[in-house]
Backbone as numpy.savetxt, mean C-alpha at the origin, in Angstrom:
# Nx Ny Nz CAx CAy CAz Cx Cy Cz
7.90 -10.42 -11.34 7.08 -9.24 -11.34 7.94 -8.00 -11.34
8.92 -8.09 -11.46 9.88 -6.73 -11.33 9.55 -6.28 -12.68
9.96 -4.83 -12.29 9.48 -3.41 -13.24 7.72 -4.15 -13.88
6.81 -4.26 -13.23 6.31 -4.93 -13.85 4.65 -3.99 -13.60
4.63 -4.26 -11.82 3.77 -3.54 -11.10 2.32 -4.05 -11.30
1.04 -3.59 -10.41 0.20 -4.29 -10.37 -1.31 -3.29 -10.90
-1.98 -3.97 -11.18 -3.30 -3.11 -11.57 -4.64 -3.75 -11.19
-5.29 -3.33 -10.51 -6.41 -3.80 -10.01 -7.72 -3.04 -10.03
-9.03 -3.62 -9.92 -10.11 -2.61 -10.47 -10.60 -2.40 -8.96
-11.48 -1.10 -9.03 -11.82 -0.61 -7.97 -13.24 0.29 -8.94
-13.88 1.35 -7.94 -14.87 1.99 -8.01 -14.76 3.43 -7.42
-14.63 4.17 -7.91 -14.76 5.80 -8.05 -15.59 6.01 -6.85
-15.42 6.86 -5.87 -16.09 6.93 -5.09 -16.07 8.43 -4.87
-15.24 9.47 -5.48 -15.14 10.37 -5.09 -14.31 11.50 -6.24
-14.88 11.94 -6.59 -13.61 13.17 -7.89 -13.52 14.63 -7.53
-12.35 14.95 -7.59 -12.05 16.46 -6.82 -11.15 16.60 -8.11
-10.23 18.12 -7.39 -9.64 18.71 -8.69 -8.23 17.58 -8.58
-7.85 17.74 -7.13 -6.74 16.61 -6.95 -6.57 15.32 -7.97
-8.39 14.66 -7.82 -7.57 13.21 -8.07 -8.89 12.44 -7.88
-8.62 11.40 -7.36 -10.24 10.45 -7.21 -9.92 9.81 -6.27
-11.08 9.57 -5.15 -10.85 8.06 -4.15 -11.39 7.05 -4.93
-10.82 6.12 -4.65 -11.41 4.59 -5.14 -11.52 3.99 -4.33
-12.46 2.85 -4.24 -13.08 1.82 -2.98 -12.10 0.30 -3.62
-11.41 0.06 -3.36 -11.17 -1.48 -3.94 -11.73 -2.31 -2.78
-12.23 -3.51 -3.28 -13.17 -4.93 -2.21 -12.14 -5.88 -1.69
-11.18 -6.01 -3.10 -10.20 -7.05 -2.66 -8.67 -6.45 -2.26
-8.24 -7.32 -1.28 -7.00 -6.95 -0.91 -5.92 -7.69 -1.34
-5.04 -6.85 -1.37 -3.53 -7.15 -2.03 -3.52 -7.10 -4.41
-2.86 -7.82 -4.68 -2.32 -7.37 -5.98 -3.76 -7.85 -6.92
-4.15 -9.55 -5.91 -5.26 -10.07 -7.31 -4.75 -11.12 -7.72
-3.49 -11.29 -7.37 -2.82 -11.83 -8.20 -2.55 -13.40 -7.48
-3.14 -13.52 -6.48 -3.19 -14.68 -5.63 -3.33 -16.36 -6.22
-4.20 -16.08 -7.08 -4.80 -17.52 -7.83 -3.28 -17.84 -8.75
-2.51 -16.99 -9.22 -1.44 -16.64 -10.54 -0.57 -17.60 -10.00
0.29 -18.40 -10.32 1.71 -18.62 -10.00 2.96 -17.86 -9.99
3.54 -18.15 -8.16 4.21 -17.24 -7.76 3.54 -15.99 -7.43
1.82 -16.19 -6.64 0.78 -15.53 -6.12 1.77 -15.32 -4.63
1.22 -14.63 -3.77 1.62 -14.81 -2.60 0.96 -15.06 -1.39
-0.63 -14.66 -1.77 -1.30 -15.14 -0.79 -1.49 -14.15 -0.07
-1.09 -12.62 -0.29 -1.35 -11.71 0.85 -2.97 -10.99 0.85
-3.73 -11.56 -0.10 -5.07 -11.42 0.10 -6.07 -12.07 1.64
-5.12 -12.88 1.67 -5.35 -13.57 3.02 -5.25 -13.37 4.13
-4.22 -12.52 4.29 -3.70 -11.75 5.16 -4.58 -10.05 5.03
-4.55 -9.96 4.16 -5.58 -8.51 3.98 -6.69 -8.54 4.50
-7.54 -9.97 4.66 -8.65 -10.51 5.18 -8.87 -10.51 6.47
-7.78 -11.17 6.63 -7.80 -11.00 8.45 -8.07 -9.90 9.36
-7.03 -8.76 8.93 -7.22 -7.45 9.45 -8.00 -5.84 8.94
-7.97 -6.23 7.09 -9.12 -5.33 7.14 -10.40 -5.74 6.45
-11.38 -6.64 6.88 -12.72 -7.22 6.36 -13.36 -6.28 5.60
-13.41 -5.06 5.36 -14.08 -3.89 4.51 -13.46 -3.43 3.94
-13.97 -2.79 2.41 -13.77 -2.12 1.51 -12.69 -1.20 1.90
-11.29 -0.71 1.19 -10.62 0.34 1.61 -10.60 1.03 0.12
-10.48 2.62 0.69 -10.14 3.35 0.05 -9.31 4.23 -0.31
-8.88 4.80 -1.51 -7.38 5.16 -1.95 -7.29 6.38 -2.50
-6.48 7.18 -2.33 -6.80 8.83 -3.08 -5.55 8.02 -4.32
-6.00 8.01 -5.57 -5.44 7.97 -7.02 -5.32 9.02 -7.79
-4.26 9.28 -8.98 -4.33 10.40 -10.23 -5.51 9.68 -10.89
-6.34 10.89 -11.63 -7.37 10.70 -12.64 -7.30 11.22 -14.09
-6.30 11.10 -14.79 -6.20 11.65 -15.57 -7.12 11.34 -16.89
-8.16 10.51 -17.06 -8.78 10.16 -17.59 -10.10 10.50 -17.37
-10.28 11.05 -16.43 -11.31 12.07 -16.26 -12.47 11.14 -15.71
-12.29 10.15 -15.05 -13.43 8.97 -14.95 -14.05 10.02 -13.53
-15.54 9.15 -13.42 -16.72 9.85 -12.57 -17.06 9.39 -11.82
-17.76 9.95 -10.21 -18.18 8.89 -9.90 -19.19 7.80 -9.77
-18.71 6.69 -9.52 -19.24 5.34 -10.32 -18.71 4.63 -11.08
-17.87 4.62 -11.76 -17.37 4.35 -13.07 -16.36 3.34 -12.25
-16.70 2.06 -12.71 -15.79 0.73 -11.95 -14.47 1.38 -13.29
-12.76 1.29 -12.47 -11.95 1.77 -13.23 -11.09 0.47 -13.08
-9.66 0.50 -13.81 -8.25 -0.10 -13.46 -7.82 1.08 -12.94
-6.67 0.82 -11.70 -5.62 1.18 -10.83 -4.39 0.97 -11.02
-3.55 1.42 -11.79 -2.33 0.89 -11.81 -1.27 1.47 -10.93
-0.16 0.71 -10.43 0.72 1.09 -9.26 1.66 0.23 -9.85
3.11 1.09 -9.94 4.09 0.89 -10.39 5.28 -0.67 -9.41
5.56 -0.77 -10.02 6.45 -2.15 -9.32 6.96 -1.72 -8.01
8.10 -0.43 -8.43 8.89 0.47 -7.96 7.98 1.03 -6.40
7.49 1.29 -6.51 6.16 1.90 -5.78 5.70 0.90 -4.13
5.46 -0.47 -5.31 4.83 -1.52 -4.15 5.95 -1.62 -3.06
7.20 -2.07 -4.15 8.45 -2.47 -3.12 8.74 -1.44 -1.62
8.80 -0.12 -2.37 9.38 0.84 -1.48 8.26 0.80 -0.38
6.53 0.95 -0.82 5.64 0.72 0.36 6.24 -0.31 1.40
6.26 -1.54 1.04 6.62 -2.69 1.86 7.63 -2.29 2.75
8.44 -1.87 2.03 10.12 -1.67 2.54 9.66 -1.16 4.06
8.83 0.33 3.42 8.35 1.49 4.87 7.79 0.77 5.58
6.57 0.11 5.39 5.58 -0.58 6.25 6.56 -1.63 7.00
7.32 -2.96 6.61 7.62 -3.66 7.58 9.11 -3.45 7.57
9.75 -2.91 6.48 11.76 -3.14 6.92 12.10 -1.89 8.38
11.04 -0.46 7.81 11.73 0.28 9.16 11.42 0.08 9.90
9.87 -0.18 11.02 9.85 -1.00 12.02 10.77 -2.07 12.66
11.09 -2.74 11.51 11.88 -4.36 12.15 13.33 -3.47 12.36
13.66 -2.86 11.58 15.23 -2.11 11.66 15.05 -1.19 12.86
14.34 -0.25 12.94 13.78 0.37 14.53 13.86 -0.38 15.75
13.42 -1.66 15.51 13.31 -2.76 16.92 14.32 -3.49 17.22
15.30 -3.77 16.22 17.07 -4.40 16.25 17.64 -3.40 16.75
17.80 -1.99 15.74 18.64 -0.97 16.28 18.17 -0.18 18.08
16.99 -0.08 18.42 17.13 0.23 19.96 17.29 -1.36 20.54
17.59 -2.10 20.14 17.31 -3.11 21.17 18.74 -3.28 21.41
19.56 -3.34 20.40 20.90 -3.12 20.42 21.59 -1.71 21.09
21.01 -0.60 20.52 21.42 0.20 21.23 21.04 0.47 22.91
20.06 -0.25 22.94 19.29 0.36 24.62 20.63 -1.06 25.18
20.87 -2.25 24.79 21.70 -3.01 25.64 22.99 -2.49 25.98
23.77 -1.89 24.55 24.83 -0.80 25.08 24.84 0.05 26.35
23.72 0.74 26.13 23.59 1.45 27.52 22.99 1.23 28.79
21.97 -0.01 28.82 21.64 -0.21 30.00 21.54 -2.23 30.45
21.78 -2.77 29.41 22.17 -4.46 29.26 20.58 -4.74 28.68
19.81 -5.88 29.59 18.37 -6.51 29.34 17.38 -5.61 29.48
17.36 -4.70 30.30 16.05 -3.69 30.81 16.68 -2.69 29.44
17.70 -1.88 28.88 17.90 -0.78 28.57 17.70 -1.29 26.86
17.97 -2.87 26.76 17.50 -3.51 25.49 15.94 -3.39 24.83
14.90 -3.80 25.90 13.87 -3.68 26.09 13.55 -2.45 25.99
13.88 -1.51 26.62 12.91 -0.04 26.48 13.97 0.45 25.22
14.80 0.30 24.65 15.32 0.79 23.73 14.58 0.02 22.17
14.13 -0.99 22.10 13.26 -1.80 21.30 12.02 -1.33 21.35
11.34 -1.22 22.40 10.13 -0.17 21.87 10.35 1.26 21.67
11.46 1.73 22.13 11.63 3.08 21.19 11.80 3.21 20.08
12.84 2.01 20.03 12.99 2.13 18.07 12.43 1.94 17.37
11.17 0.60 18.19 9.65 0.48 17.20 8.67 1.35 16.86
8.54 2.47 18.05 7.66 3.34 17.69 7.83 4.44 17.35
9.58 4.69 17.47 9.68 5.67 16.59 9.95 5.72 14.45
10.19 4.26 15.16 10.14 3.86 13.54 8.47 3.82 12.81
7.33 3.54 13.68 6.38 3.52 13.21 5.85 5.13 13.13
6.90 6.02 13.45 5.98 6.98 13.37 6.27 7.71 12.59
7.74 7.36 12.17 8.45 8.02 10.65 7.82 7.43 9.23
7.42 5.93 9.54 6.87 5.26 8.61 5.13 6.08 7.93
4.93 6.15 9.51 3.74 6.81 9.07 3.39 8.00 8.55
4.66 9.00 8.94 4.93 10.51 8.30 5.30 10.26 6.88
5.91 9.39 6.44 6.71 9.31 5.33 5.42 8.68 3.88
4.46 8.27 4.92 3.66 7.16 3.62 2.63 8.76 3.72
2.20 9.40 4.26 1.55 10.89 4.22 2.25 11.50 3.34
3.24 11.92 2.64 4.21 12.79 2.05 3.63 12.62 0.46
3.44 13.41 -0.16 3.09 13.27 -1.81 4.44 12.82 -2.22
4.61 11.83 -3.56 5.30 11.06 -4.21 5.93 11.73 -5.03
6.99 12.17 -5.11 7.65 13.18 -6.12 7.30 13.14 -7.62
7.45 11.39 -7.80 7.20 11.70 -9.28 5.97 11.21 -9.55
5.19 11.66 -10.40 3.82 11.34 -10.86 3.68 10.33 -11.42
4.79 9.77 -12.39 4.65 8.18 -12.69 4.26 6.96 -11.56
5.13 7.57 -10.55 4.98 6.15 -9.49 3.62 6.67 -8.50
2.84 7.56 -8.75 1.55 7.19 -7.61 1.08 6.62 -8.55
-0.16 5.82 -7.28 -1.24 5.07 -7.90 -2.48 6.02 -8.93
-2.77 5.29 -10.15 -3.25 6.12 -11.12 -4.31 5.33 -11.58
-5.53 6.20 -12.20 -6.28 5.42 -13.30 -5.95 5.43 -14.67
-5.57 4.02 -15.14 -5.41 3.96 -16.56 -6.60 4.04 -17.97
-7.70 3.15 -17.24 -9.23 2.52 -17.85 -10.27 2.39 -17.34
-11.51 2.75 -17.85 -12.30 2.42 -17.28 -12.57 1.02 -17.52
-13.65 0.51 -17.05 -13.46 -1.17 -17.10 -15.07 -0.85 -17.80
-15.88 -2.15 -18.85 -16.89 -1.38 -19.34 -17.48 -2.38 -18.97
-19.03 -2.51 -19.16 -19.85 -3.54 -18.59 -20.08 -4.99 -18.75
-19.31 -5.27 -20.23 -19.28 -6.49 -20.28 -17.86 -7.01 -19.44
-17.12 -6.42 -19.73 -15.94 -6.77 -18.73 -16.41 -7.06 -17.44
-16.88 -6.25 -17.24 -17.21 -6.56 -15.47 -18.06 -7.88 -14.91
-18.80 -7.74 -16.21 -19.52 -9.28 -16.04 -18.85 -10.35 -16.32
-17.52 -10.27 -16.97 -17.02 -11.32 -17.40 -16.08 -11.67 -16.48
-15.80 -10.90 -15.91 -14.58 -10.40 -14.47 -13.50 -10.64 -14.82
-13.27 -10.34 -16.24 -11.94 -10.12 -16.72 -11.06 -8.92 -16.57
C-alpha cells in the first residue's frame, strides 16, 4: 500500500466555505476483507460504535447529502499513526527512563506518566494544526452515483 493511500465513501453532512464534514459508518481503510487487510475495522468497533465525522477539502463542490469518495494520501495515514501511537509509546519509555535516572522505581513511574501525558497532549495539539500541504488532507475526489451505491461498489 505505500504511496498508494486509501479512499473510502462517506456522506456530506455539512458544506461551509472551508470544506465539508463527512459522516463515514465504517471504520478504518475498508480494506479489511482485501489481502494483507489488517483488521483495524475491528478494532474501530470496539471503541467507536457510531458514525464519525471528518472536516474534508471539497473541491468538487458536492452538497449536502451527496454519498461522496474520501481520499487520504498514504503519506498522511502513516504520519497519523506515527502521532497517535509512536509519540505516546516514545513519551512512556523516555520518562520512565528518565524519571529512573533521577529518582530509581517511584521516579520511573511518575516520570512514565509524565511522558505519557505529555506526549498525549502534543499528539493532540499537533493532529488540531492545519496540514501544510493541500495534497495530503483528506479530500473529496467523486461523488458516488446511485447505482453504485446499490451495487456497493
Amino acid at each position: 500500500m505505500d504511496g498508494e493511500g486509501s479512499v473510502i465513501r462517506a456522506v456530506v453532512r455539512l458544506v461551509d466555505p472551508a470544506g465539508a464534514v463527512v459522516e463515514i459508518a465504517q471504520g478504518g481503510c475498508g480494506r479489511c476483507h482485501e489481502k494483507g487487510g489488517c483488521g483495524g475495522h475491528h478494532l474501530t468497533q470496539t471503541f467507536c460504535s457510531g458514525p464519525r465525522r471528518y472536516r474534508v477539502d471539497n473541491a468538487i463542490g458536492a452538497e449536502v447529502g451527496d454519498t461522496v469518495s474520501v481520499a487520504v494520501t498514504a503519506g498522511t495515514l502513516r504520519r497519523g499513526a506515527n502521532l497517535a501511537y509512536g509519540l505516546p509509546v516514545l513519551g512512556l519509555i523516555g520518562g520512565a527512563v528518565l524519571g529512573a535516572q533521577l529518582g530509581g522505581d517511584p521516579g520511573a513511574i511518575a516520570g512514565s506518566l509524565v511522558g505519557v501525558v505529555g506526549a498525549f497532549a502534543l499528539a493532540a495539539r499537533r493532529s488540531r494544526q492545519p496540514v501544510g500541504d493541500p495534497g495530503s488532507r483528506p479530500h473529496i475526489i467523486s461523488r458516488v452515483r446511485d447505482d453504485e451505491e446499490k451495487n456497493g461498489q
